[in-house]
Short mmCIF file of C-alpha atoms in Angstrom, two decimals:
data_model
loop_
_atom_site.label_atom_id
_atom_site.label_comp_id
_atom_site.label_asym_id
_atom_site.label_seq_id
_atom_site.Cartn_x
_atom_site.Cartn_y
_atom_site.Cartn_z
CA MET T 11 0.00 0.00 0.00
CA ALA T 12 1.35 3.42 -0.98
CA MET T 13 2.23 5.69 1.93
CA GLN T 14 -0.22 8.52 2.64
CA GLN T 15 1.10 12.01 1.95
CA ARG T 16 0.77 15.16 4.06
CA GLN T 17 1.69 18.76 3.38
CA LEU T 18 4.68 20.34 5.13
CA GLY T 19 5.15 23.86 3.84
CA SER T 20 5.71 23.54 0.11
CA PHE T 21 6.61 19.87 0.42
CA SER T 22 4.41 16.80 0.15
CA VAL T 23 5.87 14.22 2.54
CA SER T 24 5.05 10.79 3.86
CA ALA T 25 2.46 10.87 6.65
CA ILE T 26 5.05 9.16 8.88
CA GLY T 27 8.62 10.40 8.76
CA LEU T 28 11.78 9.06 10.36
CA GLY T 29 13.50 10.69 13.33
CA CYS T 30 17.23 10.08 13.05
CA MET T 31 18.34 10.76 16.63
CA ASN T 32 18.33 7.16 17.83
CA PHE T 33 21.23 5.96 15.72
CA CYS T 34 23.84 7.77 17.78
CA HIS T 35 22.28 9.83 20.54
CA ALA T 36 20.19 9.76 23.71
CA TYR T 37 19.08 6.15 24.10
CA GLY T 38 22.33 4.35 24.79
CA ALA T 39 25.27 3.07 22.78
CA PRO T 40 25.21 3.99 19.07
CA VAL T 41 24.39 1.23 16.62
CA SER T 42 26.92 0.24 13.99
CA GLU T 43 27.22 2.40 10.92
CA GLU T 44 26.17 -0.58 8.81
CA GLN T 45 22.93 -0.97 10.79
CA ALA T 46 22.13 2.74 10.67
CA LEU T 47 22.68 2.93 6.92
CA ARG T 48 20.52 -0.14 6.39
CA VAL T 49 17.60 1.33 8.37
CA LEU T 50 17.85 4.69 6.59
CA ARG T 51 17.86 3.09 3.14
CA THR T 52 15.05 0.71 4.06
CA ALA T 53 12.98 3.67 5.21
CA LEU T 54 13.45 5.45 1.90
CA ASP T 55 12.63 2.31 -0.08
CA SER T 56 9.53 1.80 2.11
CA GLY T 57 8.06 5.18 1.18
CA VAL T 58 9.41 7.49 3.90
CA THR T 59 10.13 10.89 2.37
CA LEU T 60 10.78 12.99 5.49
CA PHE T 61 14.08 12.43 7.32
CA ASP T 62 14.68 14.50 10.44
CA THR T 63 18.12 14.97 12.00
CA ALA T 64 20.06 17.69 13.85
CA ALA T 65 23.54 19.05 14.44
CA LEU T 66 23.17 17.99 18.08
CA TYR T 67 22.54 14.29 17.49
CA GLY T 68 25.82 12.55 18.13
CA PHE T 69 27.44 15.99 17.75
CA GLY T 70 27.12 15.70 13.98
CA ALA T 71 27.23 11.91 13.67
CA SER T 72 23.56 11.59 12.73
CA GLU T 73 23.86 14.14 9.93
CA THR T 74 26.93 12.32 8.67
CA LEU T 75 25.03 9.03 8.57
CA VAL T 76 22.07 10.58 6.76
CA GLY T 77 24.40 12.12 4.21
CA LYS T 78 26.28 8.88 3.64
CA ALA T 79 23.09 6.81 3.33
CA LEU T 80 20.91 9.10 1.28
CA ALA T 81 22.90 11.81 -0.52
CA SER T 82 22.84 9.86 -3.77
CA GLN T 83 19.02 9.78 -3.58
CA ARG T 84 18.62 13.44 -2.58
CA SER T 85 15.75 14.17 -4.99
CA ARG T 86 13.58 11.45 -3.45
CA PHE T 87 13.04 12.93 0.01
CA THR T 88 12.59 16.05 2.12
CA LEU T 89 15.58 16.70 4.38
CA ALA T 90 15.15 18.36 7.77
CA SER T 91 17.87 19.29 10.23
CA LYS T 92 18.26 21.66 13.18
CA CYS T 93 20.54 24.37 14.53
CA GLY T 94 20.71 26.40 17.72
CA MET T 95 21.73 23.48 19.92
CA GLN T 96 24.95 21.67 19.21
CA GLY T 97 28.11 20.26 20.69
CA VAL T 98 30.89 22.68 21.59
CA ASP T 99 34.37 22.00 23.02
CA VAL T 100 33.95 24.54 25.80
CA ALA T 101 36.89 23.45 27.92
CA GLY T 102 39.27 22.96 25.01
CA ASN T 103 39.91 19.34 25.97
CA GLY T 104 38.38 17.72 22.91
CA LYS T 105 35.15 16.81 24.70
CA GLN T 106 31.98 18.36 23.36
CA VAL T 107 29.10 19.46 25.55
CA ARG T 108 25.60 20.50 24.57
CA VAL T 109 25.19 24.25 24.17
CA ILE T 110 22.11 26.29 23.22
CA ASP T 111 23.24 29.17 21.03
CA GLY T 112 20.81 31.04 18.79
CA ARG T 113 23.06 33.92 17.78
CA PRO T 114 22.88 34.66 14.04
CA ALA T 115 26.58 34.01 13.44
CA THR T 116 26.37 30.63 15.19
CA ILE T 117 23.27 29.62 13.22
CA LYS T 118 24.98 30.42 9.93
CA ALA T 119 28.19 28.59 10.88
CA THR T 120 26.22 25.55 12.04
CA CYS T 121 24.36 25.47 8.73
CA GLU T 122 27.64 25.34 6.79
CA ASP T 123 28.79 22.41 8.90
CA SER T 124 25.46 20.63 8.44
CA LEU T 125 25.50 21.08 4.66
CA ARG T 126 28.94 19.49 4.55
CA ARG T 127 27.98 16.53 6.74
CA LEU T 128 24.71 15.98 4.89
CA GLN T 129 26.51 16.11 1.52
CA THR T 130 23.98 18.52 0.06
CA ASP T 131 23.88 22.12 -1.10
CA VAL T 132 20.49 22.89 0.45
CA ILE T 133 18.48 21.74 3.48
CA ASP T 134 14.73 21.62 2.81
CA LEU T 135 13.57 22.39 6.35
CA TYR T 136 15.91 23.91 8.91
CA TYR T 137 14.67 24.17 12.49
CA LEU T 138 15.78 26.29 15.38
CA HIS T 139 16.26 23.33 17.72
CA ARG T 140 15.78 25.40 20.87
CA TRP T 141 15.01 29.06 21.27
CA ASP T 142 18.02 30.64 22.96
CA LYS T 143 16.23 32.90 25.42
CA GLN T 144 19.25 35.20 25.55
CA VAL T 145 18.63 36.08 21.90
CA PRO T 146 15.38 37.60 20.61
CA ILE T 147 13.53 35.04 18.52
CA GLU T 148 13.33 37.69 15.80
CA ASP T 149 17.13 37.75 15.53
CA SER T 150 17.46 33.98 15.26
CA VAL T 151 14.67 33.72 12.69
CA GLY T 152 16.19 36.66 10.83
CA ALA T 153 19.40 34.67 10.43
CA LEU T 154 17.41 31.69 9.15
CA SER T 155 15.63 34.03 6.73
CA ASP T 156 19.03 35.12 5.42
CA LEU T 157 19.86 31.45 4.78
CA VAL T 158 16.64 31.09 2.78
CA ARG T 159 17.57 34.09 0.64
CA GLU T 160 21.05 32.65 0.14
CA GLY T 161 19.56 29.36 -1.09
CA LYS T 162 21.14 27.27 1.68
CA ILE T 163 17.82 26.29 3.22
CA ARG T 164 14.36 26.19 1.66
CA SER T 165 12.12 26.70 4.69
CA ILE T 166 12.22 27.44 8.40
CA GLY T 167 10.99 25.41 11.37
CA LEU T 168 10.86 25.87 15.13
CA SER T 169 11.13 23.27 17.89
CA GLU T 170 9.68 23.29 21.41
CA VAL T 171 8.29 26.85 21.34
CA SER T 172 5.03 28.34 22.61
CA ALA T 173 2.17 29.78 20.56
CA ALA T 174 3.30 33.31 21.42
CA THR T 175 6.87 32.68 20.26
CA LEU T 176 5.60 31.03 17.08
CA ARG T 177 3.57 34.12 16.26
CA ARG T 178 6.55 36.41 16.85
CA ALA T 179 8.74 34.27 14.62
CA HIS T 180 6.12 33.96 11.90
CA ALA T 181 5.90 37.76 11.71
CA VAL T 182 9.58 37.83 10.66
CA HIS T 183 9.44 34.97 8.13
CA PRO T 184 6.82 32.31 7.36
CA ILE T 185 7.34 29.24 9.52
CA ALA T 186 6.75 25.99 7.63
CA ALA T 187 6.69 23.58 10.57
CA LEU T 188 6.73 23.44 14.33
CA GLN T 189 8.14 20.36 16.04
CA THR T 190 7.51 19.33 19.60
CA GLU T 191 6.76 16.24 21.65
CA TYR T 192 3.20 14.99 21.13
CA SER T 193 1.66 11.64 21.96
CA LEU T 194 -1.11 10.17 24.05
CA TRP T 195 0.99 10.74 27.16
CA THR T 196 2.27 14.24 26.23
CA ARG T 197 -0.63 16.57 25.43
CA ASN T 198 1.06 19.96 25.91
CA PRO T 199 0.53 20.99 22.26
CA GLU T 200 -3.22 20.85 22.87
CA ILE T 201 -2.96 23.80 25.29
CA ALA T 202 -2.31 26.43 22.59
CA VAL T 203 0.43 25.79 20.06
CA LEU T 204 -1.48 23.30 17.92
CA ASP T 205 -4.28 25.84 17.45
CA ALA T 206 -1.70 28.52 16.62
CA CYS T 207 -0.16 26.26 13.98
CA ARG T 208 -3.55 25.79 12.36
CA GLU T 209 -4.29 29.51 12.50
CA LEU T 210 -1.01 30.28 10.71
CA GLY T 211 -0.93 27.30 8.34
CA VAL T 212 2.09 25.71 10.02
CA ALA T 213 2.54 21.93 9.83
CA PHE T 214 2.94 20.16 13.17
CA VAL T 215 5.71 17.54 13.43
CA ALA T 216 5.36 15.24 16.45
CA PHE T 217 8.52 13.81 17.96
CA SER T 218 8.53 10.97 20.52
CA PRO T 219 5.13 9.86 19.17
CA VAL T 220 5.32 6.48 20.89
CA ALA T 221 6.17 8.07 24.25
CA ARG T 222 9.89 7.25 24.18
CA GLY T 223 9.08 3.57 23.81
CA PHE T 224 6.47 3.44 26.57
CA LEU T 225 3.61 2.84 24.12
CA CYS T 226 5.57 0.11 22.32
CA GLY T 227 5.39 -2.19 25.31
CA PHE T 228 8.76 -1.29 26.84
CA SER T 229 8.71 -2.13 30.55
CA ASP T 230 12.18 -3.04 31.84
CA LEU T 231 13.86 0.03 33.35
CA GLY T 232 16.80 -2.13 34.35
CA SER T 233 17.63 -2.71 30.69
CA LEU T 234 18.27 0.97 30.01
CA HIS T 235 21.83 1.88 29.09
CA ALA T 236 23.69 3.91 31.71
CA GLN T 237 23.67 6.94 29.39
CA ASP T 238 20.03 6.60 28.31
CA ILE T 239 18.34 10.00 28.79
CA ARG T 240 15.18 8.32 30.04
CA ARG T 241 16.95 7.47 33.30
CA ALA T 242 16.71 11.15 34.27
CA MET T 243 13.16 11.72 33.05
CA PRO T 244 10.54 11.92 35.83
CA ARG T 245 8.08 9.62 34.09
CA PHE T 246 10.72 6.89 34.03
CA SER T 247 11.61 7.06 37.72
CA PRO T 248 10.86 3.66 39.28
CA GLU T 249 7.87 4.88 41.29
CA ASN T 250 6.28 6.92 38.51
CA TYR T 251 6.95 4.30 35.88
CA ALA T 252 5.30 1.61 37.98
CA ALA T 253 2.20 3.80 38.18
CA ASN T 254 2.23 4.49 34.45
CA LEU T 255 2.56 0.82 33.58
CA LYS T 256 -0.89 0.29 35.10
CA LEU T 257 -2.31 2.04 32.03
CA MET T 258 -0.87 -0.52 29.63
CA PRO T 259 -3.15 -3.56 30.02
CA ALA T 260 -6.20 -1.58 28.90
CA TYR T 261 -4.17 0.08 26.16
CA ASN T 262 -2.91 -3.28 24.87
CA ASP T 263 -6.48 -4.59 24.92
CA ILE T 264 -7.53 -1.75 22.60
CA ALA T 265 -4.65 -2.51 20.23
CA GLN T 266 -5.67 -6.16 20.13
CA GLU T 267 -9.29 -5.18 19.51
CA VAL T 268 -8.28 -2.88 16.63
CA GLY T 269 -5.95 -5.53 15.23
CA CYS T 270 -2.69 -3.59 15.37
CA THR T 271 0.44 -3.41 17.47
CA PRO T 272 0.75 -1.00 20.42
CA ALA T 273 3.18 1.21 18.48
CA GLN T 274 0.81 1.36 15.52
CA LEU T 275 -2.05 2.34 17.82
CA ALA T 276 -0.06 5.28 19.23
CA LEU T 277 0.91 6.50 15.76
CA ALA T 278 -2.58 5.98 14.34
CA TRP T 279 -4.04 8.05 17.19
CA LEU T 280 -1.72 10.91 16.22
CA LEU T 281 -2.56 10.63 12.53
CA HIS T 282 -6.25 10.88 13.44
CA GLN T 283 -5.71 14.16 15.32
CA GLY T 284 -5.49 16.06 12.04
CA ASP T 285 -4.03 15.80 8.56
CA ASP T 286 -1.57 18.57 9.46
CA ILE T 287 0.20 16.32 11.99
CA ILE T 288 3.26 14.33 10.92
CA PRO T 289 4.78 11.93 13.47
CA ILE T 290 8.49 11.11 13.22
CA PRO T 291 9.18 7.96 15.23
CA GLY T 292 12.80 6.93 15.53
CA THR T 293 14.21 3.42 15.51
CA THR T 294 17.40 1.47 14.94
CA SER T 295 15.52 -1.67 13.86
CA GLU T 296 14.18 -2.51 10.41
CA ALA T 297 11.43 -4.61 12.00
CA HIS T 298 10.32 -1.73 14.22
CA LEU T 299 10.48 0.64 11.25
CA LYS T 300 8.12 -1.51 9.21
CA ASP T 301 5.82 -1.89 12.22
CA ASP T 302 5.69 1.90 12.63
CA LEU T 303 4.94 2.51 8.96
CA GLY T 304 2.03 0.08 9.15
CA ALA T 305 0.22 2.60 11.34
CA ALA T 306 -0.68 4.61 8.23
CA GLY T 307 -3.19 1.91 7.33
CA VAL T 308 -4.83 1.66 10.78
CA LEU T 309 -8.30 3.22 11.00
CA LEU T 310 -9.72 4.18 14.39
CA ASP T 311 -13.39 4.94 14.93
CA ASP T 312 -14.71 7.66 17.20
CA ASP T 313 -15.35 5.24 20.05
CA VAL T 314 -11.78 3.95 20.06
CA LEU T 315 -10.38 7.48 19.87
CA ALA T 316 -12.53 8.54 22.83
CA ARG T 317 -11.44 5.54 24.89
CA LEU T 318 -7.77 6.23 24.17
CA ASP T 319 -8.19 9.90 25.09
CA ALA T 320 -9.77 8.96 28.39
CA LEU T 321 -7.22 6.26 29.20
CA ILE T 322 -3.89 8.05 28.62
CA ASN T 323 -3.69 11.81 29.03
CA GLN T 324 -2.10 14.53 31.16
CA ARG T 325 -4.31 13.61 34.12
CA THR T 326 -3.61 9.87 34.12
CA VAL T 327 0.14 9.92 33.40
CA VAL T 328 2.39 10.35 36.46
CA GLY T 329 5.45 12.61 36.26
CA ASN T 330 6.62 15.54 34.15
CA ARG T 331 8.07 14.89 30.73
CA TYR T 332 11.35 16.68 31.53
CA THR T 333 13.46 17.53 34.54
CA GLU T 334 13.20 21.11 35.78
CA GLN T 335 16.51 21.92 34.05
CA SER T 336 15.26 20.63 30.71
CA GLU T 337 11.90 22.35 31.21
CA SER T 338 13.75 25.64 31.64
CA GLU T 339 15.37 25.16 28.23
CA VAL T 340 12.12 24.84 26.31
CA ASP T 341 9.39 27.38 25.67
CA THR T 342 6.38 25.10 25.42
CA GLU T 343 3.23 25.60 27.44
CA ARG T 344 2.82 23.44 30.56
CA PHE T 345 -0.24 22.06 32.27
#
């Protein structure tokens, strides 16, 4: 079955894209280059036409993998990357640390590095990964607008910003897409920013659409790698996670009733929230990739959607999505 298409700015893209963070960042030890390249190429051959990476992921390693895997097929897909949060050797000891920096000069320098790693002369959608609150959003978006005029990027996106910040940015240059976390267990976009996107004609790209693995049936906290970012997330603390797991039997029953996998149910729920929503699950497994893409063919009736909404939402999930430090770095609305 051909993949559904959705509009993202001037681009028509697959209804489900691929987030490329997992190959080398955040969830433990990186997979082999061979495995990453295989998953990326399988995704393209399976109908995925939106690939989402960032300068931050693996401090450039993810962009390098995407470039190596897909540069020869550049005309077949829409390429998204991000600036404004990257690795910097602050101490001068060769070790990079994550830094949020939205200054125009930094944005432009980061873009040059990304173009080189991605082996392309233009990035289709370039996001400000985080709004640097020390820099007016107008200045950062102004720099991105310069890159559009120079032909180095084709459109501008924002990540993890509020409705108010989106409107300020959009007044400087049209914003093609806004990306933030959205799933059954993270409903923050429903407060205001999703409505703002629709008011302005901005596509909404949902990252962590399967709740960082929670809605795929993951249950063993002890199996997490020592460097897995979920270890520090409040929802994955032992006490909170035990409470959240109590939601899963009823959720799995609904998936069985519908005739799909738990991951497909989570993605199908998102696809049913509006045709302007594009989830970008990430995976290092070809089997999981194909499972995710199968969600495009899952139809949910109003009764199932209502039951899912009532079962997993901001009132039934225990714990914040981020630590207080991470919350301070984003601009999204909070319940």
